[in-house]
């Protein structure tokens, strides 16, 4: 049945890629400026909310049913319900309609030309790399933090060693609840901070993202310091770190809407999503587990080293987050020029030779 599980997971990925690629562009066609930022914030809030509810629901259903298979049977029902609601209620907006570009965007460029234009768009490239760093951290922390906190309690002698998987059910519930709330708080805080900073500087979007990433890295580091002596302290650091980390999701999508013309946005979102998963959460959980096992092989078998080895491996996350912050700072350098190019192309049926699209 393993290959059937792999096939099912692949089909889920196709559905995820479809909606996550098209949905932001629909929002971009319906709203502009601060309203678009707000609506993207509402949309991207669903990611941490769903992740948090997934931790809570999955662990609860498994515990009630006594079988982890039942945790996988909740999502299909929810997917059918939401798919039906989208089919009935979501309007079919014309590309670039809200920006009054409908008549100018009838001519379609080739996929190859679109890809070349995106690769030459420095703001898009750097923000996509920064998004990959966010995905790397969220994927690794989501997979390993509950187990890490359980091992911390074993070392502190407030919990017994787990002899059967999955471990840390209570920690998964708490972590899921924190993820839900910090997702909401982070997205709203990021949108509000960006709206205020736009009054001060035109580079507000990438700068707010950079500050959020660099601040998040500090508190992610503190998780591993606090967990050695205080579980409450670790949860506080998780709360602040995730809030700052989640603050850039909607803003990153808004950056893309600013620097990419409407006819290329779906392709841009698709490429960004592919890149973020490929370089981010597709491999980060495995990499963290591999590093942890590698450290344990050179040490004696004990609960202390199980805890420390996983903590040392997870320390890779804040370094990747700092790298993501650097990418957002690089985005800020080119943001105004790339946005001006996109706006100039939007206003002209045939752009002048000086404008590279």
GROMACS .gro file of C-alpha atoms in nm:
model
  357
    1UNK     CA    1   0.000   0.000   0.000
    2UNK     CA    2   0.301   0.232   0.019
    3UNK     CA    3   0.288   0.324  -0.351
    4UNK     CA    4  -0.085   0.391  -0.322
    5UNK     CA    5  -0.004   0.631  -0.038
    6UNK     CA    6   0.262   0.798  -0.254
    7UNK     CA    7   0.017   0.827  -0.546
    8UNK     CA    8  -0.248   0.978  -0.319
    9UNK     CA    9   0.002   1.226  -0.180
   10UNK     CA   10   0.100   1.321  -0.534
   11UNK     CA   11  -0.262   1.385  -0.631
   12UNK     CA   12  -0.303   1.602  -0.322
   13UNK     CA   13   0.004   1.796  -0.436
   14UNK     CA   14  -0.153   1.858  -0.778
   15UNK     CA   15  -0.462   2.004  -0.614
   16UNK     CA   16  -0.254   2.213  -0.377
   17UNK     CA   17  -0.039   2.347  -0.660
   18UNK     CA   18  -0.347   2.437  -0.865
   19UNK     CA   19  -0.526   2.645  -0.605
   20UNK     CA   20  -0.216   2.800  -0.448
   21UNK     CA   21  -0.100   2.916  -0.793
   22UNK     CA   22  -0.427   3.058  -0.922
   23UNK     CA   23  -0.590   3.194  -0.605
   24UNK     CA   24  -0.344   3.484  -0.542
   25UNK     CA   25  -0.376   3.595  -0.905
   26UNK     CA   26  -0.756   3.600  -0.873
   27UNK     CA   27  -0.718   3.825  -0.568
   28UNK     CA   28  -0.476   4.040  -0.769
   29UNK     CA   29  -0.739   4.076  -1.042
   30UNK     CA   30  -1.008   4.179  -0.792
   31UNK     CA   31  -0.822   4.426  -0.567
   32UNK     CA   32  -0.534   4.678  -0.573
   33UNK     CA   33  -0.297   4.855  -0.333
   34UNK     CA   34  -0.381   4.839   0.041
   35UNK     CA   35  -0.707   4.653  -0.021
   36UNK     CA   36  -0.516   4.384  -0.209
   37UNK     CA   37  -0.268   4.357   0.078
   38UNK     CA   38  -0.555   4.308   0.322
   39UNK     CA   39  -0.724   4.043   0.107
   40UNK     CA   40  -0.397   3.858   0.052
   41UNK     CA   41  -0.348   3.868   0.430
   42UNK     CA   42  -0.685   3.701   0.480
   43UNK     CA   43  -0.597   3.438   0.218
   44UNK     CA   44  -0.251   3.359   0.357
   45UNK     CA   45  -0.381   3.350   0.712
   46UNK     CA   46  -0.549   3.025   0.607
   47UNK     CA   47  -0.207   2.856   0.571
   48UNK     CA   48  -0.097   2.868   0.937
   49UNK     CA   49  -0.459   2.828   1.046
   50UNK     CA   50  -0.493   2.510   0.843
   51UNK     CA   51  -0.152   2.384   0.955
   52UNK     CA   52  -0.237   2.443   1.319
   53UNK     CA   53  -0.577   2.280   1.289
   54UNK     CA   54  -0.406   1.993   1.109
   55UNK     CA   55  -0.175   1.929   1.405
   56UNK     CA   56  -0.468   1.946   1.645
   57UNK     CA   57  -0.711   1.740   1.436
   58UNK     CA   58  -0.456   1.481   1.329
   59UNK     CA   59  -0.331   1.406   1.678
   60UNK     CA   60  -0.684   1.413   1.826
   61UNK     CA   61  -0.838   1.185   1.561
   62UNK     CA   62  -0.550   0.941   1.594
   63UNK     CA   63  -0.589   0.933   1.971
   64UNK     CA   64  -0.967   0.886   1.958
   65UNK     CA   65  -0.969   0.626   1.679
   66UNK     CA   66  -0.653   0.450   1.791
   67UNK     CA   67  -0.538   0.442   1.427
   68UNK     CA   68  -0.339   0.710   1.244
   69UNK     CA   69  -0.513   0.625   0.914
   70UNK     CA   70  -0.826   0.809   1.029
   71UNK     CA   71  -0.632   1.135   1.052
   72UNK     CA   72  -0.588   1.120   0.673
   73UNK     CA   73  -0.960   1.073   0.610
   74UNK     CA   74  -1.064   1.415   0.739
   75UNK     CA   75  -0.905   1.628   0.465
   76UNK     CA   76  -1.087   1.476   0.161
   77UNK     CA   77  -1.427   1.568   0.304
   78UNK     CA   78  -1.315   1.924   0.375
   79UNK     CA   79  -1.165   1.947   0.026
   80UNK     CA   80  -1.492   1.849  -0.141
   81UNK     CA   81  -1.685   2.105   0.063
   82UNK     CA   82  -1.446   2.393  -0.010
   83UNK     CA   83  -1.418   2.297  -0.378
   84UNK     CA   84  -1.795   2.313  -0.412
   85UNK     CA   85  -1.808   2.653  -0.241
   86UNK     CA   86  -1.537   2.790  -0.474
   87UNK     CA   87  -1.724   2.660  -0.779
   88UNK     CA   88  -2.045   2.831  -0.670
   89UNK     CA   89  -1.933   3.160  -0.516
   90UNK     CA   90  -1.592   3.268  -0.658
   91UNK     CA   91  -1.637   3.505  -0.957
   92UNK     CA   92  -1.441   3.463  -1.280
   93UNK     CA   93  -1.250   3.793  -1.287
   94UNK     CA   94  -1.090   3.915  -1.610
   95UNK     CA   95  -0.711   3.935  -1.608
   96UNK     CA   96  -0.600   4.284  -1.505
   97UNK     CA   97  -0.961   4.401  -1.490
   98UNK     CA   98  -0.934   4.597  -1.164
   99UNK     CA   99  -0.624   4.775  -1.300
  100UNK     CA  100  -0.826   4.869  -1.611
  101UNK     CA  101  -0.593   4.673  -1.836
  102UNK     CA  102  -0.843   4.431  -1.981
  103UNK     CA  103  -0.826   4.568  -2.336
  104UNK     CA  104  -0.447   4.585  -2.332
  105UNK     CA  105  -0.383   4.230  -2.212
  106UNK     CA  106  -0.549   4.032  -2.489
  107UNK     CA  107  -0.217   3.946  -2.656
  108UNK     CA  108  -0.053   3.653  -2.481
  109UNK     CA  109   0.323   3.603  -2.474
  110UNK     CA  110   0.485   3.262  -2.496
  111UNK     CA  111   0.563   3.060  -2.185
  112UNK     CA  112   0.936   3.071  -2.266
  113UNK     CA  113   0.928   3.451  -2.293
  114UNK     CA  114   0.743   3.472  -1.962
  115UNK     CA  115   1.004   3.254  -1.792
  116UNK     CA  116   1.290   3.460  -1.929
  117UNK     CA  117   1.123   3.779  -1.808
  118UNK     CA  118   1.073   3.634  -1.459
  119UNK     CA  119   1.433   3.517  -1.433
  120UNK     CA  120   1.551   3.868  -1.527
  121UNK     CA  121   1.322   4.021  -1.264
  122UNK     CA  122   1.560   4.059  -0.970
  123UNK     CA  123   1.293   4.150  -0.715
  124UNK     CA  124   1.099   3.839  -0.808
  125UNK     CA  125   1.406   3.613  -0.794
  126UNK     CA  126   1.527   3.737  -0.455
  127UNK     CA  127   1.180   3.734  -0.298
  128UNK     CA  128   1.131   3.378  -0.426
  129UNK     CA  129   1.457   3.269  -0.263
  130UNK     CA  130   1.345   3.437   0.059
  131UNK     CA  131   1.015   3.249   0.039
  132UNK     CA  132   1.213   2.926   0.007
  133UNK     CA  133   1.391   3.011   0.333
  134UNK     CA  134   1.054   3.062   0.505
  135UNK     CA  135   0.930   2.730   0.368
  136UNK     CA  136   1.249   2.555   0.485
  137UNK     CA  137   1.204   2.678   0.840
  138UNK     CA  138   0.829   2.617   0.867
  139UNK     CA  139   0.861   2.266   0.724
  140UNK     CA  140   1.143   2.166   0.958
  141UNK     CA  141   0.996   2.326   1.270
  142UNK     CA  142   0.650   2.186   1.202
  143UNK     CA  143   0.788   1.834   1.171
  144UNK     CA  144   1.039   1.828   1.457
  145UNK     CA  145   0.951   2.088   1.723
  146UNK     CA  146   0.679   1.878   1.896
  147UNK     CA  147   0.920   1.584   1.928
  148UNK     CA  148   1.200   1.817   2.038
  149UNK     CA  149   0.984   1.962   2.316
  150UNK     CA  150   0.882   1.613   2.427
  151UNK     CA  151   1.249   1.513   2.451
  152UNK     CA  152   1.312   1.832   2.650
  153UNK     CA  153   1.053   1.719   2.903
  154UNK     CA  154   1.214   1.375   2.921
  155UNK     CA  155   1.549   1.536   3.002
  156UNK     CA  156   1.381   1.757   3.264
  157UNK     CA  157   1.212   1.441   3.404
  158UNK     CA  158   0.861   1.582   3.358
  159UNK     CA  159   0.768   1.317   3.099
  160UNK     CA  160   0.856   0.955   3.027
  161UNK     CA  161   1.058   0.834   2.731
  162UNK     CA  162   0.836   0.762   2.431
  163UNK     CA  163   0.856   0.398   2.325
  164UNK     CA  164   0.603   0.407   2.039
  165UNK     CA  165   0.536   0.660   1.763
  166UNK     CA  166   0.394   0.918   1.735
  167UNK     CA  167   0.541   1.095   2.036
  168UNK     CA  168   0.451   1.431   2.187
  169UNK     CA  169   0.075   1.432   2.118
  170UNK     CA  170   0.015   1.701   2.381
  171UNK     CA  171   0.300   1.907   2.241
  172UNK     CA  172   0.153   1.873   1.892
  173UNK     CA  173  -0.177   2.012   2.020
  174UNK     CA  174  -0.008   2.307   2.189
  175UNK     CA  175   0.218   2.372   1.891
  176UNK     CA  176  -0.082   2.356   1.659
  177UNK     CA  177  -0.277   2.605   1.869
  178UNK     CA  178   0.022   2.841   1.875
  179UNK     CA  179   0.061   2.808   1.497
  180UNK     CA  180  -0.305   2.895   1.442
  181UNK     CA  181  -0.292   3.207   1.657
  182UNK     CA  182   0.050   3.327   1.543
  183UNK     CA  183  -0.058   3.279   1.182
  184UNK     CA  184  -0.346   3.518   1.234
  185UNK     CA  185  -0.140   3.761   1.440
  186UNK     CA  186   0.161   3.749   1.207
  187UNK     CA  187  -0.031   3.804   0.885
  188UNK     CA  188  -0.235   4.091   1.032
  189UNK     CA  189   0.072   4.247   1.195
  190UNK     CA  190   0.269   4.224   0.873
  191UNK     CA  191  -0.009   4.382   0.669
  192UNK     CA  192  -0.059   4.661   0.923
  193UNK     CA  193   0.312   4.734   0.953
  194UNK     CA  194   0.348   4.746   0.575
  195UNK     CA  195   0.053   4.983   0.536
  196UNK     CA  196   0.205   5.218   0.795
  197UNK     CA  197   0.559   5.194   0.654
  198UNK     CA  198   0.435   5.275   0.303
  199UNK     CA  199   0.372   5.626   0.434
  200UNK     CA  200   0.744   5.650   0.520
  201UNK     CA  201   0.914   5.467   0.232
  202UNK     CA  202   0.822   5.311  -0.102
  203UNK     CA  203   1.041   5.011  -0.019
  204UNK     CA  204   0.821   4.920   0.278
  205UNK     CA  205   0.713   4.576   0.154
  206UNK     CA  206   1.055   4.405   0.129
  207UNK     CA  207   1.194   4.593   0.431
  208UNK     CA  208   0.911   4.481   0.659
  209UNK     CA  209   0.968   4.124   0.539
  210UNK     CA  210   1.341   4.150   0.608
  211UNK     CA  211   1.289   4.284   0.960
  212UNK     CA  212   1.037   4.007   1.032
  213UNK     CA  213   1.276   3.737   0.911
  214UNK     CA  214   1.579   3.866   1.101
  215UNK     CA  215   1.376   3.912   1.418
  216UNK     CA  216   1.230   3.564   1.382
  217UNK     CA  217   1.578   3.411   1.356
  218UNK     CA  218   1.668   3.552   1.698
  219UNK     CA  219   1.370   3.396   1.872
  220UNK     CA  220   1.407   3.064   1.689
  221UNK     CA  221   1.760   3.047   1.829
  222UNK     CA  222   1.627   3.123   2.176
  223UNK     CA  223   1.388   2.825   2.153
  224UNK     CA  224   1.682   2.588   2.190
  225UNK     CA  225   1.830   2.787   2.477
  226UNK     CA  226   1.503   2.809   2.670
  227UNK     CA  227   1.400   2.445   2.613
  228UNK     CA  228   1.692   2.322   2.824
  229UNK     CA  229   1.541   2.467   3.140
  230UNK     CA  230   1.193   2.606   3.075
  231UNK     CA  231   0.923   2.463   2.850
  232UNK     CA  232   0.713   2.777   2.898
  233UNK     CA  233   1.005   2.991   2.785
  234UNK     CA  234   1.042   2.775   2.474
  235UNK     CA  235   0.674   2.817   2.389
  236UNK     CA  236   0.704   3.195   2.431
  237UNK     CA  237   0.998   3.200   2.189
  238UNK     CA  238   0.801   2.982   1.945
  239UNK     CA  239   0.508   3.224   1.970
  240UNK     CA  240   0.716   3.534   1.894
  241UNK     CA  241   0.935   3.360   1.635
  242UNK     CA  242   0.640   3.223   1.438
  243UNK     CA  243   0.454   3.555   1.455
  244UNK     CA  244   0.750   3.732   1.294
  245UNK     CA  245   0.805   3.450   1.045
  246UNK     CA  246   0.443   3.449   0.931
  247UNK     CA  247   0.431   3.828   0.897
  248UNK     CA  248   0.580   3.820   0.547
  249UNK     CA  249   0.354   3.569   0.368
  250UNK     CA  250   0.091   3.810   0.236
  251UNK     CA  251   0.349   4.083   0.175
  252UNK     CA  252   0.561   3.851  -0.040
  253UNK     CA  253   0.260   3.782  -0.260
  254UNK     CA  254   0.194   4.155  -0.280
  255UNK     CA  255   0.555   4.215  -0.389
  256UNK     CA  256   0.498   3.969  -0.672
  257UNK     CA  257   0.179   4.151  -0.777
  258UNK     CA  258   0.370   4.481  -0.792
  259UNK     CA  259   0.670   4.365  -0.997
  260UNK     CA  260   0.503   4.115  -1.234
  261UNK     CA  261   0.249   4.212  -1.502
  262UNK     CA  262  -0.098   4.048  -1.474
  263UNK     CA  263  -0.054   3.805  -1.767
  264UNK     CA  264   0.251   3.652  -1.600
  265UNK     CA  265   0.133   3.639  -1.241
  266UNK     CA  266  -0.004   3.283  -1.248
  267UNK     CA  267   0.323   3.158  -1.398
  268UNK     CA  268   0.520   3.362  -1.145
  269UNK     CA  269   0.323   3.224  -0.850
  270UNK     CA  270   0.360   2.869  -0.985
  271UNK     CA  271   0.737   2.901  -1.027
  272UNK     CA  272   0.771   3.064  -0.685
  273UNK     CA  273   0.565   2.790  -0.522
  274UNK     CA  274   0.769   2.518  -0.696
  275UNK     CA  275   1.096   2.679  -0.593
  276UNK     CA  276   0.991   2.732  -0.232
  277UNK     CA  277   0.885   2.369  -0.194
  278UNK     CA  278   1.188   2.230  -0.380
  279UNK     CA  279   1.439   2.432  -0.179
  280UNK     CA  280   1.227   2.449   0.135
  281UNK     CA  281   0.989   2.208   0.305
  282UNK     CA  282   1.037   1.924   0.054
  283UNK     CA  283   1.378   1.846   0.198
  284UNK     CA  284   1.420   2.034   0.525
  285UNK     CA  285   1.250   1.776   0.754
  286UNK     CA  286   1.465   1.498   0.607
  287UNK     CA  287   1.782   1.709   0.629
  288UNK     CA  288   1.720   1.795   0.995
  289UNK     CA  289   1.652   1.429   1.078
  290UNK     CA  290   1.963   1.320   0.889
  291UNK     CA  291   2.187   1.568   1.073
  292UNK     CA  292   2.036   1.466   1.407
  293UNK     CA  293   2.101   1.096   1.337
  294UNK     CA  294   2.454   1.177   1.222
  295UNK     CA  295   2.528   1.353   1.552
  296UNK     CA  296   2.378   1.069   1.757
  297UNK     CA  297   2.596   0.811   1.581
  298UNK     CA  298   2.907   0.975   1.726
  299UNK     CA  299   2.769   0.995   2.081
  300UNK     CA  300   2.644   0.752   2.340
  301UNK     CA  301   2.279   0.649   2.341
  302UNK     CA  302   2.092   0.854   2.602
  303UNK     CA  303   1.784   1.078   2.633
  304UNK     CA  304   2.011   1.378   2.677
  305UNK     CA  305   2.184   1.324   2.345
  306UNK     CA  306   1.855   1.250   2.170
  307UNK     CA  307   1.743   1.593   2.285
  308UNK     CA  308   2.071   1.773   2.211
  309UNK     CA  309   2.128   1.615   1.869
  310UNK     CA  310   1.786   1.723   1.744
  311UNK     CA  311   1.839   2.071   1.887
  312UNK     CA  312   2.177   2.106   1.716
  313UNK     CA  313   2.022   1.995   1.386
  314UNK     CA  314   1.734   2.241   1.421
  315UNK     CA  315   1.984   2.523   1.472
  316UNK     CA  316   2.022   2.517   1.096
  317UNK     CA  317   1.677   2.682   1.069
  318UNK     CA  318   1.766   3.026   1.211
  319UNK     CA  319   2.068   3.047   0.981
  320UNK     CA  320   1.847   2.978   0.680
  321UNK     CA  321   1.597   3.237   0.808
  322UNK     CA  322   1.877   3.497   0.832
  323UNK     CA  323   1.970   3.412   0.474
  324UNK     CA  324   1.606   3.473   0.380
  325UNK     CA  325   1.621   3.812   0.549
  326UNK     CA  326   1.926   3.897   0.339
  327UNK     CA  327   1.734   3.803   0.025
  328UNK     CA  328   1.453   4.040   0.125
  329UNK     CA  329   1.708   4.319   0.176
  330UNK     CA  330   1.837   4.244  -0.175
  331UNK     CA  331   1.477   4.264  -0.298
  332UNK     CA  332   1.450   4.612  -0.148
  333UNK     CA  333   1.742   4.730  -0.363
  334UNK     CA  334   1.562   4.649  -0.689
  335UNK     CA  335   1.197   4.677  -0.585
  336UNK     CA  336   1.129   5.032  -0.707
  337UNK     CA  337   1.290   4.986  -1.048
  338UNK     CA  338   1.118   4.651  -1.111
  339UNK     CA  339   0.782   4.791  -1.001
  340UNK     CA  340   0.828   5.091  -1.232
  341UNK     CA  341   0.901   4.859  -1.525
  342UNK     CA  342   0.589   4.654  -1.456
  343UNK     CA  343   0.374   4.967  -1.426
  344UNK     CA  344   0.514   5.106  -1.750
  345UNK     CA  345   0.440   4.784  -1.935
  346UNK     CA  346   0.088   4.781  -1.787
  347UNK     CA  347   0.021   5.127  -1.930
  348UNK     CA  348   0.138   5.048  -2.282
  349UNK     CA  349   0.011   4.801  -2.538
  350UNK     CA  350   0.362   4.776  -2.685
  351UNK     CA  351   0.638   4.870  -2.440
  352UNK     CA  352   0.928   5.082  -2.563
  353UNK     CA  353   1.265   4.923  -2.633
  354UNK     CA  354   1.407   5.069  -2.311
  355UNK     CA  355   1.169   4.858  -2.103
  356UNK     CA  356   1.279   4.499  -2.051
  357UNK     CA  357   0.987   4.267  -1.987
   0.00000   0.00000   0.00000
